[in-house]
Amino acid sequence: NAGVTQTPKFQVLKTGQSMTLQCAQDMNHEYMSWYRQDPGMGLRLIHYSVGAGITDQGEVPNGYNVSRSTTEDFPLRLLSAAPSQTSVYFCASSRDGRETQYFGPGTRLLVL
Amino acid sequence: GNSVTQMEGPVTLSEEAFLTINCTYTATGYPSLFWYVQYPGEGLQLLLKATKADDKGSNKGFEATYRKETTSFHLEKGSVQVSDSAVYFCAFRGNSGYSTLTFGKGTMLLVSP
């Protein structure tokens, strides 16, 4: 099993550009989530999904969209990037919302 | 509201020293408690967990005991190694439905030879 994979590892965007951060897991996990990690802030939940076709907002959802068309994939979309979205983004999955979450290696995003 | 407070770092220790990283939480009910570790350049890995009061989680020489009366889950290790240098995150999750993880801000540990 590859576990949780994320692409790209690093991305530079200009303000106003759009992009999609990819996340995939091969463990047949129902629960997937996106976090951002900022210095001194720990990890904050952006969006999560409890299964295909079901998503919900976390603590800091503004500026981000998600969809969950398959169990395996949970992409995070930035429609119009802003410098405040410069961060490290982590995707995580678990069998259900009560089990241990497994994290991907992260995507480092710089918005100029 | 729900929150996790952990001691600020960095914590700097010499090899074989005793480690304590304090963590307290504010939550309703009986949450599950976790310690995650992040090694440089990597994602987070679960280090240990406890799901009910007085449970002790342990892994790789690290321990933490779920103290309901003090709402604490302090991380300890008797003898740290250079390879333990990492950022440690305390987290909790409520036990109702699909409760999400709430993380502390993280504590960096630096161990020198």
Short mmCIF file of N, CA and C in Angstrom, two decimals, chain A residues 1-110:
data_model
loop_
_atom_site.label_atom_id
_atom_site.label_comp_id
_atom_site.label_asym_id
_atom_site.label_seq_id
_atom_site.Cartn_x
_atom_site.Cartn_y
_atom_site.Cartn_z
N ASN A 1 0.83 -1.21 0.00
CA ASN A 1 0.00 0.00 0.00
C ASN A 1 0.86 1.25 0.00
N ALA A 2 0.49 2.22 -0.83
CA ALA A 2 1.23 3.48 -0.84
C ALA A 2 0.79 4.37 0.31
N GLY A 3 -0.37 4.10 0.90
CA GLY A 3 -0.87 4.94 1.98
C GLY A 3 -1.56 6.17 1.43
N VAL A 4 -1.22 7.33 1.99
CA VAL A 4 -1.78 8.60 1.53
C VAL A 4 -0.71 9.31 0.70
N THR A 5 -1.06 9.65 -0.52
CA THR A 5 -0.12 10.35 -1.39
C THR A 5 -0.66 11.73 -1.73
N GLN A 6 0.26 12.68 -1.86
CA GLN A 6 -0.11 14.04 -2.20
C GLN A 6 0.78 14.54 -3.33
N THR A 7 0.18 15.29 -4.24
CA THR A 7 0.94 15.95 -5.29
C THR A 7 0.37 17.35 -5.51
N PRO A 8 1.21 18.32 -5.86
CA PRO A 8 2.67 18.22 -5.93
C PRO A 8 3.29 18.33 -4.54
N LYS A 9 4.58 18.19 -4.44
CA LYS A 9 5.28 18.37 -3.17
C LYS A 9 5.50 19.84 -2.88
N PHE A 10 5.68 20.61 -3.93
CA PHE A 10 5.95 22.03 -3.77
C PHE A 10 5.35 22.77 -4.97
N GLN A 11 4.76 23.94 -4.69
CA GLN A 11 4.15 24.73 -5.76
C GLN A 11 4.28 26.21 -5.44
N VAL A 12 4.60 26.98 -6.47
CA VAL A 12 4.61 28.43 -6.36
C VAL A 12 3.50 28.97 -7.25
N LEU A 13 2.66 29.84 -6.70
CA LEU A 13 1.57 30.46 -7.45
C LEU A 13 1.66 31.97 -7.36
N LYS A 14 1.07 32.62 -8.32
CA LYS A 14 0.89 34.06 -8.23
C LYS A 14 -0.50 34.33 -7.70
N THR A 15 -0.65 35.46 -7.04
CA THR A 15 -1.95 35.85 -6.52
C THR A 15 -3.00 35.82 -7.63
N GLY A 16 -4.13 35.19 -7.35
CA GLY A 16 -5.22 35.11 -8.31
C GLY A 16 -5.24 33.84 -9.14
N GLN A 17 -4.12 33.11 -9.16
CA GLN A 17 -4.10 31.86 -9.90
C GLN A 17 -4.89 30.78 -9.17
N SER A 18 -5.30 29.80 -9.93
CA SER A 18 -6.02 28.67 -9.33
C SER A 18 -5.17 27.41 -9.46
N MET A 19 -5.43 26.48 -8.56
CA MET A 19 -4.76 25.19 -8.66
C MET A 19 -5.50 24.16 -7.80
N THR A 20 -5.18 22.91 -8.06
CA THR A 20 -5.76 21.81 -7.29
C THR A 20 -4.65 21.01 -6.64
N LEU A 21 -4.75 20.82 -5.34
CA LEU A 21 -3.85 19.93 -4.62
C LEU A 21 -4.50 18.54 -4.60
N GLN A 22 -3.71 17.57 -5.02
CA GLN A 22 -4.24 16.22 -5.13
C GLN A 22 -3.94 15.40 -3.87
N CYS A 23 -4.89 14.57 -3.52
CA CYS A 23 -4.72 13.64 -2.41
C CYS A 23 -5.39 12.32 -2.78
N ALA A 24 -4.69 11.24 -2.57
CA ALA A 24 -5.24 9.92 -2.85
C ALA A 24 -4.81 8.94 -1.77
N GLN A 25 -5.69 7.98 -1.48
CA GLN A 25 -5.34 6.92 -0.53
C GLN A 25 -5.82 5.58 -1.08
N ASP A 26 -5.05 4.56 -0.78
CA ASP A 26 -5.36 3.22 -1.31
C ASP A 26 -5.73 2.24 -0.20
N MET A 27 -6.24 2.78 0.90
CA MET A 27 -6.58 1.95 2.05
C MET A 27 -8.09 1.76 2.20
N ASN A 28 -8.84 2.24 1.23
CA ASN A 28 -10.31 2.14 1.25
C ASN A 28 -10.89 2.85 2.48
N HIS A 29 -10.27 3.95 2.85
CA HIS A 29 -10.75 4.72 3.99
C HIS A 29 -11.93 5.59 3.61
N GLU A 30 -12.91 5.64 4.48
CA GLU A 30 -14.08 6.47 4.21
C GLU A 30 -13.82 7.94 4.55
N TYR A 31 -13.06 8.17 5.60
CA TYR A 31 -12.88 9.53 6.13
C TYR A 31 -11.60 10.13 5.57
N MET A 32 -11.71 11.33 4.98
CA MET A 32 -10.54 12.05 4.51
C MET A 32 -10.66 13.51 4.91
N SER A 33 -9.51 14.15 5.08
CA SER A 33 -9.54 15.53 5.54
C SER A 33 -8.32 16.28 5.02
N TRP A 34 -8.45 17.61 5.01
CA TRP A 34 -7.37 18.51 4.63
C TRP A 34 -7.08 19.45 5.79
N TYR A 35 -5.77 19.60 6.09
CA TYR A 35 -5.32 20.53 7.10
C TYR A 35 -4.30 21.48 6.48
N ARG A 36 -4.18 22.65 7.07
CA ARG A 36 -3.06 23.51 6.77
C ARG A 36 -2.23 23.71 8.03
N GLN A 37 -0.92 23.79 7.83
CA GLN A 37 -0.01 23.94 8.95
C GLN A 37 0.76 25.23 8.78
N ASP A 38 0.63 26.11 9.74
CA ASP A 38 1.31 27.39 9.73
C ASP A 38 2.14 27.53 10.99
N PRO A 39 3.28 28.22 10.92
CA PRO A 39 4.16 28.36 12.09
C PRO A 39 3.41 28.91 13.29
N GLY A 40 3.55 28.23 14.42
CA GLY A 40 2.93 28.69 15.65
C GLY A 40 1.43 28.47 15.72
N MET A 41 0.86 27.82 14.69
CA MET A 41 -0.60 27.64 14.67
C MET A 41 -1.00 26.18 14.74
N GLY A 42 -0.07 25.28 14.68
CA GLY A 42 -0.44 23.87 14.65
C GLY A 42 -1.13 23.53 13.34
N LEU A 43 -1.98 22.52 13.36
CA LEU A 43 -2.74 22.11 12.19
C LEU A 43 -4.19 22.57 12.35
N ARG A 44 -4.73 23.13 11.29
CA ARG A 44 -6.11 23.56 11.32
C ARG A 44 -6.88 22.88 10.20
N LEU A 45 -8.06 22.40 10.52
CA LEU A 45 -8.86 21.63 9.58
C LEU A 45 -9.54 22.56 8.58
N ILE A 46 -9.39 22.22 7.29
CA ILE A 46 -9.98 23.05 6.23
C ILE A 46 -11.34 22.47 5.81
N HIS A 47 -11.31 21.24 5.32
CA HIS A 47 -12.53 20.51 4.92
C HIS A 47 -12.32 19.03 5.24
N TYR A 48 -13.43 18.33 5.35
CA TYR A 48 -13.33 16.90 5.53
C TYR A 48 -14.49 16.20 4.81
N SER A 49 -14.33 14.89 4.68
CA SER A 49 -15.35 14.10 3.99
C SER A 49 -15.50 12.77 4.72
N VAL A 50 -16.76 12.37 4.93
CA VAL A 50 -17.02 11.11 5.62
C VAL A 50 -17.33 9.99 4.65
N GLY A 51 -17.27 10.29 3.36
CA GLY A 51 -17.49 9.27 2.34
C GLY A 51 -17.70 9.93 0.99
N ALA A 52 -17.70 9.13 -0.05
CA ALA A 52 -17.88 9.66 -1.40
C ALA A 52 -19.19 10.43 -1.49
N GLY A 53 -19.11 11.63 -2.04
CA GLY A 53 -20.27 12.47 -2.21
C GLY A 53 -20.65 13.32 -1.02
N ILE A 54 -19.88 13.21 0.09
CA ILE A 54 -20.21 13.93 1.33
C ILE A 54 -19.00 14.72 1.79
N THR A 55 -19.16 16.03 1.88
CA THR A 55 -18.07 16.88 2.41
C THR A 55 -18.64 17.87 3.40
N ASP A 56 -17.77 18.41 4.23
CA ASP A 56 -18.20 19.40 5.21
C ASP A 56 -17.04 20.32 5.52
N GLN A 57 -17.36 21.48 6.07
CA GLN A 57 -16.34 22.49 6.36
C GLN A 57 -15.70 22.23 7.71
N GLY A 58 -14.42 22.60 7.77
CA GLY A 58 -13.72 22.56 9.03
C GLY A 58 -13.59 23.93 9.63
N GLU A 59 -12.47 24.18 10.28
CA GLU A 59 -12.26 25.42 11.00
C GLU A 59 -11.96 26.61 10.09
N VAL A 60 -11.24 26.36 8.97
CA VAL A 60 -10.80 27.45 8.09
C VAL A 60 -11.11 27.14 6.63
N PRO A 61 -12.38 27.09 6.23
CA PRO A 61 -12.73 26.65 4.88
C PRO A 61 -12.67 27.72 3.80
N ASN A 62 -12.64 29.00 4.20
CA ASN A 62 -12.77 30.07 3.21
C ASN A 62 -11.62 30.08 2.22
N GLY A 63 -11.97 30.16 0.93
CA GLY A 63 -10.96 30.20 -0.12
C GLY A 63 -10.63 28.84 -0.69
N TYR A 64 -11.26 27.81 -0.15
CA TYR A 64 -10.98 26.43 -0.58
C TYR A 64 -12.28 25.69 -0.93
N ASN A 65 -12.21 24.87 -1.97
CA ASN A 65 -13.32 24.00 -2.32
C ASN A 65 -12.85 22.56 -2.36
N VAL A 66 -13.75 21.64 -2.05
CA VAL A 66 -13.43 20.22 -2.15
C VAL A 66 -14.61 19.48 -2.77
N SER A 67 -14.31 18.30 -3.27
CA SER A 67 -15.33 17.38 -3.73
C SER A 67 -14.81 15.97 -3.48
N ARG A 68 -15.71 15.02 -3.45
CA ARG A 68 -15.31 13.62 -3.18
C ARG A 68 -16.15 12.72 -4.09
N SER A 69 -15.66 12.56 -5.30
CA SER A 69 -16.41 11.75 -6.27
C SER A 69 -16.08 10.26 -6.14
N THR A 70 -14.93 9.94 -5.57
CA THR A 70 -14.55 8.54 -5.35
C THR A 70 -14.05 8.38 -3.92
N THR A 71 -14.00 7.15 -3.45
CA THR A 71 -13.47 6.89 -2.10
C THR A 71 -12.00 7.24 -2.03
N GLU A 72 -11.26 7.04 -3.14
CA GLU A 72 -9.81 7.17 -3.12
C GLU A 72 -9.30 8.60 -3.13
N ASP A 73 -10.02 9.51 -3.78
CA ASP A 73 -9.47 10.83 -4.06
C ASP A 73 -10.22 11.95 -3.34
N PHE A 74 -9.47 12.94 -2.92
CA PHE A 74 -10.07 14.08 -2.20
C PHE A 74 -9.28 15.33 -2.55
N PRO A 75 -9.50 15.92 -3.72
CA PRO A 75 -8.72 17.09 -4.12
C PRO A 75 -9.17 18.37 -3.42
N LEU A 76 -8.22 19.25 -3.24
CA LEU A 76 -8.47 20.55 -2.62
C LEU A 76 -8.20 21.63 -3.67
N ARG A 77 -9.18 22.47 -3.91
CA ARG A 77 -9.07 23.49 -4.96
C ARG A 77 -8.96 24.87 -4.36
N LEU A 78 -7.99 25.62 -4.89
CA LEU A 78 -7.87 27.04 -4.60
C LEU A 78 -8.32 27.77 -5.87
N LEU A 79 -9.40 28.49 -5.81
CA LEU A 79 -9.96 29.12 -7.01
C LEU A 79 -9.23 30.41 -7.37
N SER A 80 -8.78 31.14 -6.35
CA SER A 80 -8.07 32.40 -6.58
C SER A 80 -7.08 32.57 -5.43
N ALA A 81 -5.86 32.11 -5.65
CA ALA A 81 -4.89 32.04 -4.56
C ALA A 81 -4.56 33.42 -3.99
N ALA A 82 -4.35 33.45 -2.69
CA ALA A 82 -3.96 34.67 -1.98
C ALA A 82 -2.71 34.39 -1.16
N PRO A 83 -1.89 35.41 -0.91
CA PRO A 83 -0.67 35.20 -0.10
C PRO A 83 -0.96 34.57 1.26
N SER A 84 -2.16 34.82 1.81
CA SER A 84 -2.52 34.24 3.11
C SER A 84 -2.68 32.72 3.05
N GLN A 85 -2.71 32.18 1.84
CA GLN A 85 -2.84 30.73 1.68
C GLN A 85 -1.47 30.05 1.55
N THR A 86 -0.41 30.83 1.67
CA THR A 86 0.92 30.24 1.76
C THR A 86 0.98 29.39 3.02
N SER A 87 1.29 28.12 2.85
CA SER A 87 1.22 27.20 3.98
C SER A 87 1.72 25.83 3.53
N VAL A 88 1.73 24.91 4.46
CA VAL A 88 1.95 23.50 4.15
C VAL A 88 0.63 22.78 4.34
N TYR A 89 0.22 22.05 3.33
CA TYR A 89 -1.08 21.40 3.35
C TYR A 89 -0.92 19.89 3.51
N PHE A 90 -1.66 19.35 4.45
CA PHE A 90 -1.63 17.91 4.70
C PHE A 90 -3.01 17.31 4.48
N CYS A 91 -3.00 16.19 3.80
CA CYS A 91 -4.19 15.38 3.65
C CYS A 91 -4.09 14.19 4.60
N ALA A 92 -5.21 13.75 5.13
CA ALA A 92 -5.21 12.61 6.04
C ALA A 92 -6.42 11.74 5.76
N SER A 93 -6.31 10.48 6.12
CA SER A 93 -7.46 9.58 5.95
C SER A 93 -7.53 8.62 7.12
N SER A 94 -8.73 8.09 7.36
CA SER A 94 -8.91 7.05 8.37
C SER A 94 -10.08 6.18 7.95
N ARG A 95 -10.13 5.00 8.56
CA ARG A 95 -11.18 4.04 8.18
C ARG A 95 -12.55 4.66 8.41
N ASP A 96 -12.71 5.29 9.56
CA ASP A 96 -13.88 6.14 9.77
C ASP A 96 -13.42 7.29 10.66
N GLY A 97 -14.31 8.17 11.02
CA GLY A 97 -13.92 9.37 11.76
C GLY A 97 -13.39 9.10 13.15
N ARG A 98 -13.49 7.84 13.61
CA ARG A 98 -13.09 7.52 14.97
C ARG A 98 -11.76 6.77 15.04
N GLU A 99 -11.23 6.41 13.90
CA GLU A 99 -9.99 5.63 13.87
C GLU A 99 -8.78 6.53 13.65
N THR A 100 -7.62 5.94 13.82
CA THR A 100 -6.36 6.67 13.63
C THR A 100 -6.29 7.28 12.24
N GLN A 101 -5.88 8.54 12.19
CA GLN A 101 -5.71 9.21 10.90
C GLN A 101 -4.28 9.03 10.40
N TYR A 102 -4.15 8.75 9.11
CA TYR A 102 -2.86 8.60 8.45
C TYR A 102 -2.65 9.82 7.56
N PHE A 103 -1.47 10.42 7.70
CA PHE A 103 -1.20 11.66 7.00
C PHE A 103 -0.32 11.44 5.77
N GLY A 104 -0.56 12.27 4.74
CA GLY A 104 0.33 12.31 3.61
C GLY A 104 1.57 13.13 3.91
N PRO A 105 2.52 13.18 2.96
CA PRO A 105 3.78 13.88 3.20
C PRO A 105 3.68 15.39 3.11
N GLY A 106 2.57 15.92 2.62
CA GLY A 106 2.38 17.36 2.58
C GLY A 106 2.70 17.99 1.24
N THR A 107 2.05 19.14 1.01
CA THR A 107 2.34 20.00 -0.15
C THR A 107 2.68 21.38 0.38
N ARG A 108 3.86 21.85 0.01
CA ARG A 108 4.28 23.20 0.43
C ARG A 108 3.87 24.17 -0.67
N LEU A 109 3.03 25.15 -0.31
CA LEU A 109 2.50 26.12 -1.27
C LEU A 109 2.98 27.51 -0.93
N LEU A 110 3.51 28.20 -1.93
CA LEU A 110 3.93 29.59 -1.77
C LEU A 110 3.13 30.42 -2.76
#
